[in-house]
Amino acid sequence: MLFQAKDKMVFIGDSITDKGRKKDPLKLGNGYVRMLHDTLTALYPELSLKIINEGVSGNRVIDLEKRWTLDVMDHKPQWVSVSIGINDVWRQMDAPDVEQVYPDRFEEVYRRLLDRASSIPGCRLILMQPTVIKEYEDSTGNLLLKPYVEAVNRLAEQYGAILVPTHEAFIRFIGCDTGQDLTTDGVHMNSLGDTLMASTWLKAVLAHKS
């Protein structure tokens, strides 16, 4: 069994993870984290897994660093799932005058976060590729996103983390030309997009047996 009884899982990221958690009595929101909570609870009721959503809308990796102690380390979780990178790219397009987080800095800061999380006894890391910016592969946002996806891939390998290939799953879906959208605005998920995120996470994580 991959999970142990009463394992604590922290999901941290931006608005895609947040998904209205502060208005939710369970503080889970109505996105992929809630779907994973419900699915894992249904699959493993005997384990009493604890799911904690620490997504904050608008966050970039530098924002995660500012709150990493309170929102990750203090929980002393057995699992940390990170989904970040969309705003690190999006700010380059919608707010070019603000301080930017380019790929090298993104990877440097992300590495510091993983170093800290790795110091938690028994903590396992799950890294989710950033999803998409507009629902066509060659959008400016998706082209800018590529080195951030590559950075997440490298970090997952270097830290022995479970890689969730979310970006690859979204690009594959878009290429199938189903006529169905995954987002409401090119970034924020509709229910189908949340389902694709959750199912991709489950497939990647449950494939690991130890």
Short mmCIF file of C-alpha atoms in Angstrom, two decimals:
data_model
loop_
_atom_site.label_atom_id
_atom_site.label_comp_id
_atom_site.label_asym_id
_atom_site.label_seq_id
_atom_site.Cartn_x
_atom_site.Cartn_y
_atom_site.Cartn_z
CA MET A 1 0.00 0.00 0.00
CA LEU A 2 1.41 3.37 -1.07
CA PHE A 3 -0.49 5.34 1.57
CA GLN A 4 -0.44 4.69 5.30
CA ALA A 5 -3.21 5.26 7.83
CA LYS A 6 -3.72 8.92 8.72
CA ASP A 7 -1.22 10.14 6.12
CA LYS A 8 -1.37 13.92 5.75
CA MET A 9 -1.21 15.40 2.23
CA VAL A 10 -0.61 19.07 1.52
CA PHE A 11 -1.56 20.42 -1.90
CA ILE A 12 0.05 23.79 -2.56
CA GLY A 13 -0.13 26.05 -5.59
CA ASP A 14 -2.01 28.92 -7.21
CA SER A 15 -5.67 29.56 -8.09
CA ILE A 16 -5.96 26.25 -9.95
CA THR A 17 -5.31 24.53 -6.62
CA ASP A 18 -7.13 27.13 -4.50
CA LYS A 19 -10.43 26.89 -6.43
CA GLY A 20 -12.50 28.71 -3.80
CA ARG A 21 -11.22 26.82 -0.77
CA LYS A 22 -11.75 29.71 1.64
CA LYS A 23 -15.51 29.66 0.97
CA ASP A 24 -15.70 25.89 1.40
CA PRO A 25 -16.57 24.60 4.91
CA LEU A 26 -14.03 21.79 4.39
CA LYS A 27 -11.44 24.26 3.01
CA LEU A 28 -10.89 22.02 -0.02
CA GLY A 29 -12.42 24.17 -2.77
CA ASN A 30 -14.31 22.76 -5.73
CA GLY A 31 -11.44 21.77 -8.02
CA TYR A 32 -9.04 18.89 -8.49
CA VAL A 33 -8.05 18.80 -4.80
CA ARG A 34 -11.67 18.20 -3.80
CA MET A 35 -11.95 15.49 -6.46
CA LEU A 36 -8.83 13.79 -5.12
CA HIS A 37 -10.09 14.05 -1.54
CA ASP A 38 -13.37 12.42 -2.46
CA THR A 39 -11.79 9.74 -4.63
CA LEU A 40 -9.08 8.79 -2.15
CA THR A 41 -11.59 8.75 0.70
CA ALA A 42 -13.89 6.50 -1.33
CA LEU A 43 -11.04 4.17 -2.34
CA TYR A 44 -9.34 3.99 1.07
CA PRO A 45 -11.90 4.80 3.78
CA GLU A 46 -9.97 2.71 6.29
CA LEU A 47 -6.90 4.98 6.02
CA SER A 48 -8.53 8.24 7.15
CA LEU A 49 -6.25 10.27 4.89
CA LYS A 50 -6.01 14.00 5.71
CA ILE A 51 -6.11 16.28 2.65
CA ILE A 52 -5.06 19.92 3.13
CA ASN A 53 -5.48 22.54 0.38
CA GLU A 54 -2.97 25.40 0.57
CA GLY A 55 -3.56 26.93 -2.86
CA VAL A 56 -3.56 30.73 -3.09
CA SER A 57 -4.81 32.57 -6.15
CA GLY A 58 -2.18 34.51 -8.08
CA ASN A 59 0.81 32.79 -6.51
CA ARG A 60 4.14 32.30 -8.23
CA VAL A 61 6.96 30.14 -6.92
CA ILE A 62 8.41 33.13 -5.04
CA ASP A 63 5.09 33.46 -3.19
CA LEU A 64 5.20 29.80 -2.20
CA GLU A 65 8.61 30.42 -0.68
CA LYS A 66 7.27 33.22 1.51
CA ARG A 67 4.62 30.95 3.05
CA TRP A 68 6.38 27.57 2.88
CA THR A 69 7.02 27.36 6.63
CA LEU A 70 3.41 27.96 7.66
CA ASP A 71 1.65 26.20 4.80
CA VAL A 72 3.92 23.18 4.35
CA MET A 73 6.58 22.66 7.01
CA ASP A 74 4.35 23.30 10.02
CA HIS A 75 1.89 20.62 8.87
CA LYS A 76 4.68 17.98 8.96
CA PRO A 77 2.99 16.13 6.08
CA GLN A 78 3.80 12.70 4.69
CA TRP A 79 3.05 14.01 1.18
CA VAL A 80 3.51 17.39 -0.50
CA SER A 81 1.95 17.94 -3.94
CA VAL A 82 3.11 21.11 -5.74
CA SER A 83 1.41 22.74 -8.73
CA ILE A 84 3.05 26.03 -9.72
CA GLY A 85 4.37 27.86 -12.79
CA ILE A 86 1.36 29.29 -14.61
CA ASN A 87 1.55 32.73 -13.00
CA ASP A 88 5.34 32.80 -13.34
CA VAL A 89 4.69 32.85 -17.10
CA TRP A 90 1.40 34.75 -17.17
CA ARG A 91 2.87 37.76 -15.34
CA GLN A 92 5.36 38.12 -18.19
CA MET A 93 2.42 38.73 -20.53
CA ASP A 94 -0.13 40.62 -18.45
CA ALA A 95 2.19 42.57 -16.11
CA PRO A 96 5.56 43.01 -17.84
CA ASP A 97 6.56 45.85 -15.50
CA VAL A 98 6.56 43.74 -12.33
CA GLU A 99 9.53 41.70 -11.10
CA GLN A 100 9.60 38.57 -13.26
CA VAL A 101 10.43 34.97 -12.41
CA TYR A 102 12.26 33.56 -15.42
CA PRO A 103 13.06 29.83 -15.77
CA ASP A 104 16.45 29.83 -14.03
CA ARG A 105 15.11 31.63 -10.98
CA PHE A 106 11.97 29.48 -11.00
CA GLU A 107 14.08 26.33 -10.78
CA GLU A 108 16.40 27.83 -8.16
CA VAL A 109 13.56 28.83 -5.82
CA TYR A 110 11.66 25.58 -6.44
CA ARG A 111 14.81 23.65 -5.52
CA ARG A 112 15.04 25.48 -2.19
CA LEU A 113 11.45 24.53 -1.42
CA LEU A 114 12.09 20.89 -2.19
CA ASP A 115 15.24 20.91 -0.08
CA ARG A 116 13.19 22.10 2.87
CA ALA A 117 10.33 19.66 2.31
CA SER A 118 12.82 16.81 1.99
CA SER A 119 13.96 17.52 5.53
CA ILE A 120 10.54 16.50 6.90
CA PRO A 121 10.88 12.91 8.15
CA GLY A 122 9.11 10.47 5.84
CA CYS A 123 7.84 13.16 3.46
CA ARG A 124 7.24 12.20 -0.18
CA LEU A 125 7.18 14.78 -2.99
CA ILE A 126 4.71 14.99 -5.88
CA LEU A 127 5.45 17.56 -8.59
CA MET A 128 2.74 18.51 -11.06
CA GLN A 129 3.73 20.04 -14.38
CA PRO A 130 2.11 23.46 -14.95
CA THR A 131 -0.94 22.96 -17.15
CA VAL A 132 -1.59 25.34 -20.09
CA ILE A 133 -2.03 28.98 -21.01
CA LYS A 134 -4.67 28.97 -23.75
CA GLU A 135 -6.01 25.80 -25.28
CA TYR A 136 -3.77 25.46 -28.30
CA GLU A 137 -0.28 24.05 -28.20
CA ASP A 138 1.54 26.90 -29.95
CA SER A 139 0.08 29.78 -27.93
CA THR A 140 2.59 32.33 -26.70
CA GLY A 141 1.91 31.22 -23.14
CA ASN A 142 2.50 27.55 -23.85
CA LEU A 143 5.71 28.28 -25.72
CA LEU A 144 6.96 30.36 -22.78
CA LEU A 145 5.84 27.59 -20.41
CA LYS A 146 8.07 24.89 -21.92
CA PRO A 147 11.25 25.61 -19.92
CA TYR A 148 9.18 25.69 -16.71
CA VAL A 149 7.74 22.26 -17.52
CA GLU A 150 11.27 21.03 -18.24
CA ALA A 151 12.45 22.43 -14.90
CA VAL A 152 9.72 20.53 -13.04
CA ASN A 153 10.69 17.34 -14.90
CA ARG A 154 14.34 17.77 -13.91
CA LEU A 155 13.53 18.48 -10.29
CA ALA A 156 11.25 15.46 -10.05
CA GLU A 157 14.05 13.23 -11.31
CA GLN A 158 16.70 14.81 -9.09
CA TYR A 159 14.61 14.59 -5.92
CA GLY A 160 13.08 11.19 -6.58
CA ALA A 161 9.66 12.81 -6.64
CA ILE A 162 6.56 11.46 -8.35
CA LEU A 163 6.05 13.45 -11.56
CA VAL A 164 2.47 14.20 -12.59
CA PRO A 165 2.60 14.95 -16.35
CA THR A 166 -0.28 17.41 -16.28
CA HIS A 167 1.00 19.61 -19.11
CA GLU A 168 1.53 16.60 -21.34
CA ALA A 169 -1.98 15.33 -20.55
CA PHE A 170 -3.54 18.70 -21.43
CA ILE A 171 -1.58 19.02 -24.69
CA ARG A 172 -2.57 15.48 -25.67
CA PHE A 173 -6.24 16.21 -24.93
CA ILE A 174 -6.15 19.43 -26.93
CA GLY A 175 -4.63 17.53 -29.85
CA CYS A 176 -7.54 15.09 -29.88
CA ASP A 177 -9.88 17.86 -31.07
CA THR A 178 -12.82 16.74 -28.94
CA GLY A 179 -14.56 20.10 -29.25
CA GLN A 180 -14.69 20.34 -25.46
CA ASP A 181 -12.93 22.99 -23.39
CA LEU A 182 -10.82 22.25 -20.33
CA THR A 183 -10.81 25.81 -19.00
CA THR A 184 -13.13 28.78 -18.61
CA ASP A 185 -10.58 31.33 -19.84
CA GLY A 186 -7.57 29.43 -21.15
CA VAL A 187 -6.11 28.93 -17.67
CA HIS A 188 -8.70 28.30 -14.94
CA MET A 189 -10.25 24.85 -15.01
CA ASN A 190 -13.84 23.90 -15.70
CA SER A 191 -15.02 20.57 -14.29
CA LEU A 192 -13.52 18.63 -17.19
CA GLY A 193 -10.15 20.30 -16.67
CA ASP A 194 -10.24 19.53 -12.96
CA THR A 195 -11.13 15.93 -13.78
CA LEU A 196 -8.18 15.65 -16.16
CA MET A 197 -5.85 17.04 -13.47
CA ALA A 198 -7.18 14.71 -10.80
CA SER A 199 -7.12 11.61 -13.01
CA THR A 200 -3.59 12.37 -14.21
CA TRP A 201 -2.48 12.78 -10.58
CA LEU A 202 -4.10 9.52 -9.55
CA LYS A 203 -2.62 7.59 -12.45
CA ALA A 204 0.89 8.87 -11.73
CA VAL A 205 0.77 8.50 -7.96
CA LEU A 206 -0.96 5.12 -7.79
CA ALA A 207 1.54 3.71 -10.31
CA HIS A 208 4.13 3.99 -7.52
CA LYS A 209 3.95 1.01 -5.21
CA SER A 210 6.49 2.10 -2.64
#
